[in-house]
Amino acid sequence: MSEIIKINKLSKIYKNKFQALDELSLNIKQGEIFALLGPNGAGKSTLINTICGILNFDKGSIKVNDFDIIKQYRLTRSLIGIVPQELNLEAFETVWDNVNYSRGLYGKSNDYEYIENLLKELSLWEKKDNKLRELSGGMKKRVLIAKALSHQPKILFLDEPTASVDVELR
């Protein structure tokens, strides 16, 4: 099985001199489920955000599906979906509009059948016309998952996946 993520000697030092990543090397194979465990401040979110292109790194290299995340950033970002640990949604938009809009951000054309199936799989279909501000915390987390999957990525990151999630979704 080929490696979908290759990280070589990755380092990240924040402005306050905190070193979150210290020459980390890691390979993750396609189809593999990989978990990062550690205490607060261990660098888990830093690593995820760096791979996704949200944070810059100081040294090393990252390849996603053999593409360099710096030189081929648009391509690599299109391969990744991320569910952040904090809720950050457009409160006055509907579930349907929010998920479809996310798909469009990746340059994907409308695929209403795919989005409908995705919302049904996440038990959101009945809420598709609700504004996000009307949803519970667990339902909002489900919308974040739907948004992350809306463009059909090859890689999915879940940062703190059980935070704000109801028992049924866990």
PDB file of N, CA and C in Angstrom, residues 6 23 45 57 60 65 112 160 162 165:
ATOM      1  N   LYS A   6       3.658  11.854   3.640  1.00  0.00           N
ATOM      2  CA  LYS A   6       5.068  11.656   3.979  1.00  0.00           C
ATOM      3  C   LYS A   6       5.579  12.939   4.626  1.00  0.00           C
ATOM      4  N   GLU A  23      11.672  18.063  14.358  1.00  0.00           N
ATOM      5  CA  GLU A  23      12.177  17.114  13.368  1.00  0.00           C
ATOM      6  C   GLU A  23      11.365  15.815  13.333  1.00  0.00           C
ATOM      7  N   SER A  45      -2.578  19.311  17.114  1.00  0.00           N
ATOM      8  CA  SER A  45      -3.275  20.252  16.236  1.00  0.00           C
ATOM      9  C   SER A  45      -2.291  20.999  15.343  1.00  0.00           C
ATOM     10  N   PHE A  57       5.447  25.928   8.454  1.00  0.00           N
ATOM     11  CA  PHE A  57       6.437  25.229   9.273  1.00  0.00           C
ATOM     12  C   PHE A  57       7.805  25.829   8.997  1.00  0.00           C
ATOM     13  N   GLY A  60      11.843  21.110   7.186  1.00  0.00           N
ATOM     14  CA  GLY A  60      11.333  19.808   6.809  1.00  0.00           C
ATOM     15  C   GLY A  60      10.497  19.862   5.544  1.00  0.00           C
ATOM     16  N   ASN A  65       0.080  12.558  -1.122  1.00  0.00           N
ATOM     17  CA  ASN A  65      -0.111  11.818  -2.375  1.00  0.00           C
ATOM     18  C   ASN A  65       1.030  12.118  -3.358  1.00  0.00           C
ATOM     19  N   TYR A 112     -25.745  17.415  -6.125  1.00  0.00           N
ATOM     20  CA  TYR A 112     -26.796  17.402  -5.116  1.00  0.00           C
ATOM     21  C   TYR A 112     -27.087  15.997  -4.602  1.00  0.00           C
ATOM     22  N   GLU A 160      -9.738  16.619  17.555  1.00  0.00           N
ATOM     23  CA  GLU A 160     -10.604  16.425  18.727  1.00  0.00           C
ATOM     24  C   GLU A 160     -11.977  15.913  18.279  1.00  0.00           C
ATOM     25  N   THR A 162     -14.218  13.820  19.221  1.00  0.00           N
ATOM     26  CA  THR A 162     -15.366  13.545  20.090  1.00  0.00           C
ATOM     27  C   THR A 162     -15.855  14.788  20.824  1.00  0.00           C
ATOM     28  N   VAL A 165     -19.664  16.112  20.311  1.00  0.00           N
ATOM     29  CA  VAL A 165     -20.372  15.123  19.515  1.00  0.00           C
ATOM     30  C   VAL A 165     -21.278  14.312  20.434  1.00  0.00           C
TER      31      VAL A 165
END
